CSV table of C-alpha atoms and ligand atoms in Angstrom, one decimal:
chain,number,residue,atom,x,y,z
C,1,MET,CA,-7.9,13.3,18.8
C,2,ARG,CA,-9.8,14.1,15.5
C,3,LEU,CA,-8.2,11.9,12.6
C,4,LEU,CA,-7.9,12.6,8.9
C,5,VAL,CA,-7.4,9.8,6.8
C,6,THR,CA,-6.6,10.0,3.5
C,7,GLY,CA,-7.2,7.2,0.9
C,8,GLY,CA,-8.9,5.4,3.7
C,9,ALA,CA,-11.4,3.7,2.0
C,10,GLY,CA,-8.4,1.6,-0.1
C,11,PHE,CA,-6.6,-1.5,0.8
C,12,ILE,CA,-4.0,-0.5,3.3
C,13,GLY,CA,-5.6,2.9,4.3
C,14,SER,CA,-9.5,1.1,5.6
C,15,ASN,CA,-7.0,-1.9,7.4
C,16,PHE,CA,-5.5,0.9,9.1
C,17,VAL,CA,-8.5,2.6,9.7
C,18,ARG,CA,-10.4,-0.8,11.4
C,19,HIS,CA,-6.8,-0.4,13.3
C,20,VAL,CA,-6.7,2.7,15.0
C,21,HIS,CA,-10.8,2.4,15.4
C,22,ARG,CA,-10.1,-0.6,17.7
C,23,GLU,CA,-7.0,0.3,19.1
C,24,ARG,CA,-7.9,4.2,19.8
C,25,PRO,CA,-11.4,3.7,21.1
C,26,GLU,CA,-12.0,7.6,21.5
C,27,TRP,CA,-10.2,9.2,18.4
C,28,GLU,CA,-12.1,10.3,15.9
C,29,ILE,CA,-11.9,9.7,12.4
C,30,VAL,CA,-12.7,11.1,8.7
C,31,VAL,CA,-12.2,9.0,5.9
C,32,TYR,CA,-10.8,11.3,2.7
C,33,ASP,CA,-11.4,9.4,-0.4
C,34,LEU,CA,-12.6,10.0,-3.7
C,35,LEU,CA,-13.7,6.5,-4.4
C,36,THR,CA,-11.7,5.6,-7.4
C,37,TYR,CA,-11.9,2.2,-8.4
C,38,ALA,CA,-9.7,1.2,-6.3
C,39,GLY,CA,-12.1,2.4,-2.9
C,40,ASP,CA,-15.1,1.0,-1.7
C,41,ARG,CA,-16.9,2.5,0.6
C,42,ARG,CA,-18.0,-0.6,2.5
C,43,ASN,CA,-14.8,-1.1,3.4
C,44,VAL,CA,-15.4,1.4,6.2
C,45,GLU,CA,-19.0,1.3,6.5
C,46,GLY,CA,-21.0,0.3,9.8
C,47,LEU,CA,-17.7,1.5,12.7
C,48,GLU,CA,-19.0,4.0,14.9
C,49,ARG,CA,-17.1,7.8,15.0
C,50,VAL,CA,-15.3,6.9,11.4
C,51,SER,CA,-17.2,9.0,9.0
C,52,LEU,CA,-16.8,9.3,5.2
C,53,VAL,CA,-16.1,12.7,3.2
C,54,GLN,CA,-16.1,11.7,-0.8
C,55,ALA,CA,-13.5,14.2,-2.3
C,56,ASP,CA,-10.8,14.7,-4.0
C,57,VAL,CA,-7.1,14.9,-2.7
C,58,CYS,CA,-6.2,17.6,-5.5
C,59,ASP,CA,-9.5,20.0,-4.9
C,60,GLU,CA,-8.1,22.5,-2.9
C,61,GLY,CA,-11.6,23.6,-1.1
C,62,ALA,CA,-13.0,20.5,-0.2
C,63,LEU,CA,-9.5,19.7,0.9
C,64,ASP,CA,-9.1,22.5,3.2
C,65,ALA,CA,-12.6,22.0,4.9
C,66,ALA,CA,-11.5,19.3,6.2
C,67,VAL,CA,-8.3,19.2,6.9
C,68,ALA,CA,-9.6,22.8,9.0
C,69,MET,CA,-11.9,20.1,11.3
C,70,CYS,CA,-8.9,17.8,12.3
C,71,ASP,CA,-6.0,17.2,14.4
C,72,ALA,CA,-3.7,15.5,12.4
C,73,VAL,CA,-3.7,14.2,8.9
C,74,VAL,CA,-2.2,10.4,7.5
C,75,HIS,CA,-1.8,10.7,3.7
C,76,PHE,CA,-2.4,6.9,2.3
C,77,ALA,CA,-4.2,8.6,-1.3
C,78,ALA,CA,-2.0,7.6,-4.1
C,79,GLU,CA,-2.5,6.0,-7.5
C,80,SER,CA,-1.4,2.8,-6.8
C,81,HIS,CA,-0.7,-0.4,-8.8
C,82,ASN,CA,2.5,0.3,-11.5
C,83,ASP,CA,0.5,-1.7,-14.5
C,84,ASN,CA,-1.8,0.9,-14.6
C,85,SER,CA,1.4,3.8,-14.5
C,86,LEU,CA,3.0,2.2,-18.0
C,87,GLU,CA,-0.3,2.4,-19.5
C,88,SER,CA,-2.0,6.2,-18.1
C,89,PRO,CA,0.2,7.4,-16.2
C,90,LEU,CA,-1.2,10.6,-16.2
C,91,PRO,CA,-3.8,10.6,-12.7
C,92,PHE,CA,-0.2,9.5,-11.2
C,93,VAL,CA,1.3,12.8,-11.9
C,94,GLN,CA,-2.2,14.4,-10.6
C,95,THR,CA,-3.3,12.3,-7.8
C,96,ASN,CA,0.6,11.8,-6.5
C,97,LEU,CA,2.4,15.0,-6.6
C,98,VAL,CA,-0.1,18.0,-7.5
C,99,GLY,CA,-2.5,15.3,-4.5
C,100,THR,CA,0.5,16.3,-2.2
C,101,TYR,CA,1.3,19.9,-3.0
C,102,GLN,CA,-2.4,19.8,-1.8
C,103,VAL,CA,-2.2,18.4,1.4
C,104,LEU,CA,0.8,20.1,2.4
C,105,GLU,CA,-0.5,23.3,1.4
C,106,ALA,CA,-3.9,23.0,3.7
C,107,VAL,CA,-2.0,21.2,6.9
C,108,ARG,CA,0.6,24.3,6.4
C,109,ARG,CA,-2.3,26.8,6.2
C,110,HIS,CA,-4.1,25.0,9.6
C,111,GLY,CA,-0.6,24.1,11.3
C,112,ARG,CA,-1.4,20.5,11.9
C,113,ARG,CA,0.4,17.3,12.1
C,114,LEU,CA,1.3,15.2,8.9
C,115,HIS,CA,2.6,11.4,8.5
C,116,HIS,CA,3.0,11.0,4.7
C,117,ILE,CA,2.7,6.9,3.2
C,118,SER,CA,5.3,5.9,0.8
C,119,THR,CA,6.6,2.7,-0.3
C,120,ASP,CA,9.8,1.2,-0.7
C,121,GLU,CA,9.7,1.4,-4.5
C,122,VAL,CA,11.2,4.8,-4.5
C,123,TYR,CA,15.0,3.4,-4.1
C,124,GLY,CA,14.6,1.4,-7.3
C,125,ASP,CA,15.7,-2.1,-7.4
C,126,LEU,CA,18.5,-4.3,-6.0
C,127,ALA,CA,20.3,-7.3,-7.0
C,128,LEU,CA,19.4,-10.5,-5.8
C,129,ASP,CA,22.4,-11.6,-4.5
C,130,ASP,CA,23.0,-7.7,-2.9
C,131,PRO,CA,23.7,-8.2,1.0
C,132,ALA,CA,22.8,-4.3,1.1
C,133,ARG,CA,19.2,-3.6,2.2
C,134,PHE,CA,17.0,-0.4,1.9
C,135,THR,CA,18.0,2.2,4.8
C,136,PRO,CA,16.9,5.4,5.1
C,137,GLU,CA,20.1,6.8,3.6
C,138,THR,CA,20.2,4.5,0.4
C,139,ALA,CA,19.6,7.3,-2.6
C,140,TYR,CA,16.6,7.7,-4.3
C,141,ASN,CA,16.2,5.6,-7.8
C,142,PRO,CA,13.0,5.0,-8.4
C,143,SER,CA,12.0,3.2,-12.1
C,144,SER,CA,7.9,3.6,-13.4
C,145,PRO,CA,5.7,6.5,-13.3
C,146,TYR,CA,4.3,5.1,-10.4
C,147,SER,CA,7.3,4.8,-7.7
C,148,SER,CA,9.1,8.4,-9.6
C,149,THR,CA,5.9,10.4,-8.7
C,150,LYS,CA,5.4,8.8,-4.9
C,151,ALA,CA,9.7,9.8,-4.4
C,152,GLY,CA,8.5,13.2,-5.8
C,153,SER,CA,5.6,13.7,-3.6
C,154,ASP,CA,8.3,12.1,-0.3
C,155,LEU,CA,10.5,15.0,-1.4
C,156,LEU,CA,7.6,17.8,-1.5
C,157,VAL,CA,7.6,16.6,1.6
C,158,ARG,CA,10.3,17.2,3.3
C,159,ALA,CA,11.1,20.5,1.0
C,160,TRP,CA,7.8,21.9,3.0
C,161,VAL,CA,9.1,20.6,7.1
C,162,ARG,CA,12.6,22.2,5.9
C,163,SER,CA,11.2,25.5,4.3
C,164,PHE,CA,7.8,26.0,6.0
C,165,GLY,CA,8.7,24.0,9.2
C,166,VAL,CA,5.7,21.5,7.9
C,167,ALA,CA,5.1,18.9,11.2
C,168,ALA,CA,5.5,16.3,8.8
C,169,THR,CA,7.1,12.6,8.9
C,170,ILE,CA,7.7,9.9,6.0
C,171,SER,CA,7.2,5.7,6.1
C,172,ASN,CA,7.8,3.9,3.1
C,173,CYS,CA,6.5,0.8,3.6
C,174,SER,CA,7.2,-3.0,1.3
C,175,ASN,CA,4.9,-5.0,-0.5
C,176,ASN,CA,1.7,-5.2,1.6
C,177,TYR,CA,-0.7,-8.4,1.4
C,178,GLY,CA,-4.1,-8.9,3.4
C,179,PRO,CA,-7.8,-8.8,3.1
C,180,TYR,CA,-9.2,-5.6,1.5
C,181,GLN,CA,-6.7,-5.5,-1.3
C,182,HIS,CA,-7.9,-4.9,-5.1
C,183,VAL,CA,-7.7,-8.1,-7.3
C,184,GLU,CA,-5.3,-5.9,-9.4
C,185,LYS,CA,-2.6,-6.9,-7.2
C,186,PHE,CA,-0.2,-9.5,-7.2
C,187,ILE,CA,-1.7,-12.1,-4.5
C,188,PRO,CA,-5.6,-11.0,-4.5
C,189,ARG,CA,-4.9,-11.9,-8.4
C,190,GLN,CA,-3.9,-15.2,-8.2
C,191,ILE,CA,-6.2,-16.6,-5.5
C,192,THR,CA,-8.6,-15.1,-7.4
C,193,GLU,CA,-8.0,-16.5,-10.7
C,194,ILE,CA,-7.5,-19.4,-8.6
C,195,LEU,CA,-11.4,-19.3,-7.5
C,196,ASP,CA,-12.3,-18.7,-10.7
C,197,GLY,CA,-11.0,-22.2,-12.3
C,198,ARG,CA,-7.9,-19.9,-13.9
C,199,ARG,CA,-4.0,-21.2,-13.4
C,200,PRO,CA,-2.2,-18.0,-11.8
C,201,LYS,CA,-0.1,-15.6,-13.6
C,202,LEU,CA,3.4,-15.0,-13.1
C,203,TYR,CA,5.0,-12.2,-14.8
C,204,GLY,CA,8.6,-13.3,-17.0
C,205,ALA,CA,10.2,-15.8,-15.0
C,206,GLY,CA,8.7,-15.1,-11.4
C,207,GLU,CA,13.0,-14.6,-10.4
C,208,ASN,CA,11.7,-11.0,-8.9
C,209,VAL,CA,11.6,-10.6,-4.7
C,210,ARG,CA,9.4,-8.2,-3.1
C,211,ASP,CA,9.4,-8.1,0.4
C,212,TRP,CA,6.0,-9.4,2.7
C,213,ILE,CA,4.7,-7.7,5.2
C,214,HIS,CA,1.5,-8.0,6.6
C,215,THR,CA,-0.7,-5.0,6.5
C,216,GLU,CA,-1.5,-5.1,10.3
C,217,ASP,CA,1.9,-4.9,11.0
C,218,HIS,CA,2.2,-1.5,8.5
C,219,SER,CA,-1.1,-0.1,10.5
C,220,SER,CA,0.7,-0.5,13.8
C,221,GLY,CA,4.6,0.9,12.1
C,222,VAL,CA,2.1,4.3,11.2
C,223,LEU,CA,0.1,4.8,14.6
C,224,ALA,CA,3.8,4.2,16.1
C,225,ILE,CA,5.8,6.9,13.7
C,226,LEU,CA,2.4,9.7,14.3
C,227,GLU,CA,2.3,9.3,18.3
C,228,ARG,CA,6.3,9.0,18.5
C,229,GLY,CA,8.0,9.8,15.5
C,230,ARG,CA,10.5,12.5,15.5
C,231,LEU,CA,8.9,14.9,13.3
C,232,GLY,CA,11.1,15.5,9.6
C,233,GLU,CA,11.7,12.2,9.2
C,234,THR,CA,11.7,8.7,7.9
C,235,TYR,CA,11.1,5.4,9.1
C,236,LEU,CA,11.1,2.5,7.0
C,237,ILE,CA,8.6,0.0,7.7
C,238,GLY,CA,9.3,-4.4,6.6
C,239,ALA,CA,9.1,-7.4,8.1
C,240,ASP,CA,11.7,-9.4,7.0
C,241,GLY,CA,9.7,-11.3,4.3
C,242,GLU,CA,11.8,-11.3,1.0
C,243,LEU,CA,10.3,-14.2,-1.7
C,244,SER,CA,10.1,-14.9,-4.7
C,245,ASN,CA,7.6,-14.3,-7.2
C,246,ARG,CA,7.5,-17.9,-7.7
C,247,ARG,CA,7.9,-18.7,-4.2
C,248,VAL,CA,4.5,-17.0,-3.4
C,249,VAL,CA,2.6,-18.5,-6.8
C,250,GLU,CA,3.8,-21.6,-5.7
C,251,LEU,CA,2.6,-21.0,-1.7
C,252,ILE,CA,-0.9,-20.2,-2.8
C,253,LEU,CA,-1.6,-22.8,-4.9
C,254,ARG,CA,-0.5,-25.4,-2.4
C,255,LEU,CA,-2.2,-23.8,-0.3
C,256,MET,CA,-5.4,-24.1,-2.1
C,257,GLY,CA,-5.3,-27.5,-2.4
C,258,CYS,CA,-3.7,-27.5,-6.4
C,259,LYS,CA,-0.5,-28.9,-7.7
C,260,PRO,CA,2.6,-25.9,-7.0
C,261,ASP,CA,3.1,-26.0,-10.7
C,262,ASP,CA,-0.1,-25.4,-12.1
C,263,TYR,CA,0.8,-22.0,-13.4
C,264,GLU,CA,1.7,-19.9,-16.6
C,265,HIS,CA,4.0,-17.5,-17.6
C,266,VAL,CA,3.0,-14.4,-19.2
C,267,THR,CA,4.8,-11.5,-20.5
C,268,ASP,CA,7.0,-9.5,-18.3
C,269,ARG,CA,6.3,-5.6,-16.8
C,270,PRO,CA,8.2,-3.3,-19.0
C,271,GLY,CA,10.9,-2.2,-16.5
C,272,HIS,CA,10.3,-4.4,-13.5
C,273,ASP,CA,12.4,-4.2,-10.6
C,274,LEU,CA,14.1,-7.0,-9.5
C,275,ARG,CA,14.4,-6.7,-5.8
C,276,TYR,CA,13.0,-4.7,-3.0
C,277,ALA,CA,14.1,-5.7,0.6
C,278,ILE,CA,14.0,-3.0,4.0
C,279,ASP,CA,15.8,-2.6,6.8
C,280,ALA,CA,13.4,-1.5,9.5
C,281,SER,CA,16.4,-1.1,12.1
C,282,LYS,CA,14.9,2.4,12.5
C,283,LEU,CA,11.7,2.1,13.5
C,284,ARG,CA,12.1,-1.1,15.5
C,285,GLU,CA,15.3,0.6,17.7
C,286,GLU,CA,14.0,4.6,17.8
C,287,LEU,CA,10.2,3.5,18.6
C,288,GLY,CA,10.1,-0.6,19.7
C,289,TRP,CA,8.0,-1.4,17.2
C,290,ARG,CA,7.6,-5.5,16.1
C,291,PRO,CA,5.8,-7.6,13.4
C,292,ARG,CA,3.2,-9.4,14.5
C,293,TYR,CA,2.7,-11.1,11.5
C,294,ARG,CA,5.8,-13.0,11.4
C,295,ASP,CA,4.3,-16.3,9.6
C,296,PHE,CA,4.0,-15.4,6.4
C,297,GLU,CA,2.0,-18.8,5.4
C,298,ALA,CA,-0.4,-18.5,7.8
C,299,GLY,CA,-1.6,-14.9,7.0
C,300,LEU,CA,-1.1,-16.1,3.3
C,301,GLU,CA,-3.9,-19.2,4.3
C,302,ALA,CA,-6.1,-16.1,6.1
C,303,THR,CA,-6.4,-13.6,3.6
C,304,ILE,CA,-6.9,-17.1,1.0
C,305,ALA,CA,-10.1,-17.6,3.0
C,306,TRP,CA,-10.8,-14.0,3.3
C,307,TYR,CA,-10.8,-13.9,-0.5
C,308,ARG,CA,-12.8,-17.1,-0.3
C,309,GLU,CA,-15.3,-16.0,2.0
C,310,ASN,CA,-16.1,-12.9,0.2
C,311,PRO,CA,-16.7,-12.9,-3.2
C,312,ASP,CA,-19.5,-10.1,-3.2
C,313,TRP,CA,-16.2,-8.2,-2.4
C,314,TRP,CA,-13.9,-8.8,-5.0
C,315,ARG,CA,-16.2,-10.3,-7.9
C,316,PRO,CA,-17.3,-6.7,-9.4
C,317,GLN,CA,-14.0,-5.9,-9.7
C,318,LYS,CA,-12.5,-9.0,-11.2
C,319,GLU,CA,-13.9,-8.6,-14.7
C,320,ALA,CA,-12.8,-5.5,-15.5
C,321,THR,CA,-9.5,-6.0,-14.2
C,322,GLU,CA,-8.8,-9.4,-16.2
C,323,ALA,CA,-10.1,-7.1,-19.6
C,324,ARG,CA,-7.4,-4.8,-18.7
C,325,TYR,CA,-4.9,-7.5,-18.3
C,326,GLN,CA,-5.4,-8.7,-21.8
C,327,ALA,CA,-5.9,-5.8,-23.6
C,328,ILE,CA,-1.7,-5.8,-22.3
C,329,GLY,CA,-0.9,-9.6,-22.7
C,330,ARG,CA,-0.2,-9.9,-18.8
I,424,NAD,P1,-5.3,1.7,-3.0
I,424,NAD,O1,-5.3,1.5,-4.1
I,424,NAD,O2,-5.7,0.6,-2.8
I,424,NAD,O3,-6.2,2.7,-2.2
I,424,NAD,C1,-5.9,4.1,-2.6
I,424,NAD,C2,-7.0,4.7,-2.3
I,424,NAD,O4,-6.6,6.3,-2.5
I,424,NAD,C3,-8.6,4.8,-2.9
I,424,NAD,O5,-9.3,4.1,-1.7
I,424,NAD,C4,-8.9,5.9,-3.6
I,424,NAD,O6,-10.0,6.0,-4.1
I,424,NAD,C5,-8.2,6.9,-3.2
I,424,NAD,N1,-7.6,7.4,-4.1
I,424,NAD,C6,-6.7,7.5,-5.1
I,424,NAD,N2,-6.8,8.9,-5.9
I,424,NAD,C7,-8.0,10.2,-5.3
I,424,NAD,C8,-7.5,11.3,-5.1
I,424,NAD,N3,-7.8,11.8,-6.0
I,424,NAD,N4,-7.9,11.7,-4.3
I,424,NAD,C9,-8.6,11.1,-2.9
I,424,NAD,N5,-8.2,9.5,-2.8
I,424,NAD,C10,-7.9,9.2,-4.0
I,424,NAD,O7,-3.8,1.7,-2.8
I,424,NAD,P2,-3.4,1.1,-0.6
I,424,NAD,O8,-2.7,-0.1,-2.0
I,424,NAD,O9,-3.9,0.8,-0.2
I,424,NAD,O10,-1.9,2.3,-1.1
I,424,NAD,C11,-1.9,3.1,0.2
I,424,NAD,C12,-0.9,4.0,-0.3
I,424,NAD,O11,-0.2,3.0,0.2
I,424,NAD,C13,0.0,4.1,-1.2
I,424,NAD,O12,0.2,6.1,-1.2
I,424,NAD,C14,0.6,3.6,-1.6
I,424,NAD,O13,1.8,4.5,-2.6
I,424,NAD,C15,1.0,3.2,-0.6
I,424,NAD,N6,2.2,1.9,-0.5
I,424,NAD,C16,1.7,0.9,-0.6
I,424,NAD,C17,2.1,-0.5,-0.5
I,424,NAD,C18,1.5,-1.8,-1.4
I,424,NAD,O14,1.9,-2.4,-1.1
I,424,NAD,N7,0.3,-1.6,-1.5
I,424,NAD,C19,3.1,-0.9,-0.2
I,424,NAD,C20,4.1,0.8,-0.1
I,424,NAD,C21,2.9,1.8,-0.4
I,425,TDX,O1,-0.2,-10.7,-12.1
I,425,TDX,C1,0.9,-10.6,-11.4
I,425,TDX,N1,1.8,-11.5,-12.0
I,425,TDX,C2,3.2,-11.0,-11.5
I,425,TDX,O2,4.2,-11.8,-12.0
I,425,TDX,C3,1.3,-8.8,-11.1
I,425,TDX,C4,-0.3,-8.5,-11.0
I,425,TDX,C5,1.9,-8.8,-10.4
I,425,TDX,N2,3.0,-10.2,-10.4
I,425,TDX,C6,4.6,-9.6,-10.3
I,425,TDX,C7,5.1,-8.2,-10.3
I,425,TDX,C8,5.3,-7.5,-9.1
I,425,TDX,O3,6.9,-8.0,-9.5
I,425,TDX,O4,4.4,-9.8,-8.9
I,425,TDX,C9,5.0,-8.6,-7.6
I,425,TDX,C10,3.9,-8.0,-7.3
I,425,TDX,O5,3.3,-7.3,-8.0
I,425,TDX,P1,2.4,-6.3,-8.0
I,425,TDX,O6,1.1,-6.3,-6.9
I,425,TDX,O7,1.8,-5.3,-8.9
I,425,TDX,O8,3.1,-5.1,-6.3
I,425,TDX,P2,4.5,-4.1,-7.1
I,425,TDX,O9,4.5,-3.7,-8.3
I,425,TDX,O10,5.7,-4.9,-6.1
I,425,TDX,O11,4.2,-2.8,-6.4
I,425,TDX,C11,3.5,-3.0,-4.6
I,425,TDX,O12,4.0,-2.6,-3.7
I,425,TDX,C12,4.9,-1.7,-3.7
I,425,TDX,C13,2.4,-1.6,-5.0
I,425,TDX,O13,1.6,-2.0,-5.4
I,425,TDX,C14,2.8,-0.6,-4.4
I,425,TDX,O14,1.6,0.1,-4.7
I,425,TDX,C15,3.9,-0.6,-3.6
I,425,TDX,O15,4.0,0.9,-3.5
């Protein structure tokens, strides 16, 4: 197997590359990544049988050549941060929609298997007291430029499956945490703010709920679907990890030896989704998948330790990220 992983130098993509490298030692992996502000070649350096092509998923020629060399494609490459999509939506339209279109056309030309990575945000949000969770049958109702372009990319995949018989599956996962996540995202931002002697920043009242999953569990779910998923199907990946943002910040503060109320409230994100919640029964029942990182506190402690031990990795991102937040008052 030679596997092409688009976006494989980003947070979830590089964790997936290391997961597959460990779990399938006979596979070759080609990372296809533009190395935007969110990608880092160090994330996949030094791994045998892993190579890197630095190119844009929107570049038809470069992508075609890479897809031709490989047996299957897992498509992670995307603009991924909601706050950025509110300031500057065009790169989201370009990479998430046009990029996915190019991936679909390339796998169609070469008859390759595709797994498309998506998000629970395509379903919009739930009320805090709604007993319902998202299932593969939930209607799409995205809120932000980010989630609407991800929703559009999923619909393109479905159309290429039905109209052209492309051999594809889709997964929609909930909020990931773990090592190598960019400091613009919620958990690493708060950890590195505390390490830098500043207070965590909670949007609005902090009542918004996210359904946390360790990125290793996302990886094992994707590998199961790639190998054993039914073609044309959508699988939801989640680990029953619902927590309010306030609870997460309080936990980070406590684990880092600070007072749990030592955070500040900042201006809320416009259009801020209230709650996400995943029902992963289909993945569990059909493919026998189970999350291994069931203890969020232990996973968070290990993640805090990783950021403590790897300032060389995150320091170069930090200043510019906080300058961007300062400019928008968050
Ligand atoms: P990330 O921003 O950390 O990484 C994205 C990667 O894609 C980077 O390496 C970047 O260089 C690369 N990239 C961006 N534009 C590109 C382009 N035009 N051509 C080639 N490469 C390009 O994102 P992430 O958090 O690792 O998310 C990866 C995928 O998982 C995305 O598709 C995202 O929608 C999805 N997802 C993320 C989460 C989450 O919690 N972070 C949850 C569910 C789904
Ligand atoms: O400083 C902050 N303070 C804060 O309260 C930041 C950066 C975020 N937040 C809130 C906003 C959200 O309610 O924390 C929550 C998580 O924020 P993000 O890390 O920006 O994630 P979210 O918007 O939920 O989207 C994430 O999960 C789904 C990923 O970024 C997406 O790529 C994925 O699709």
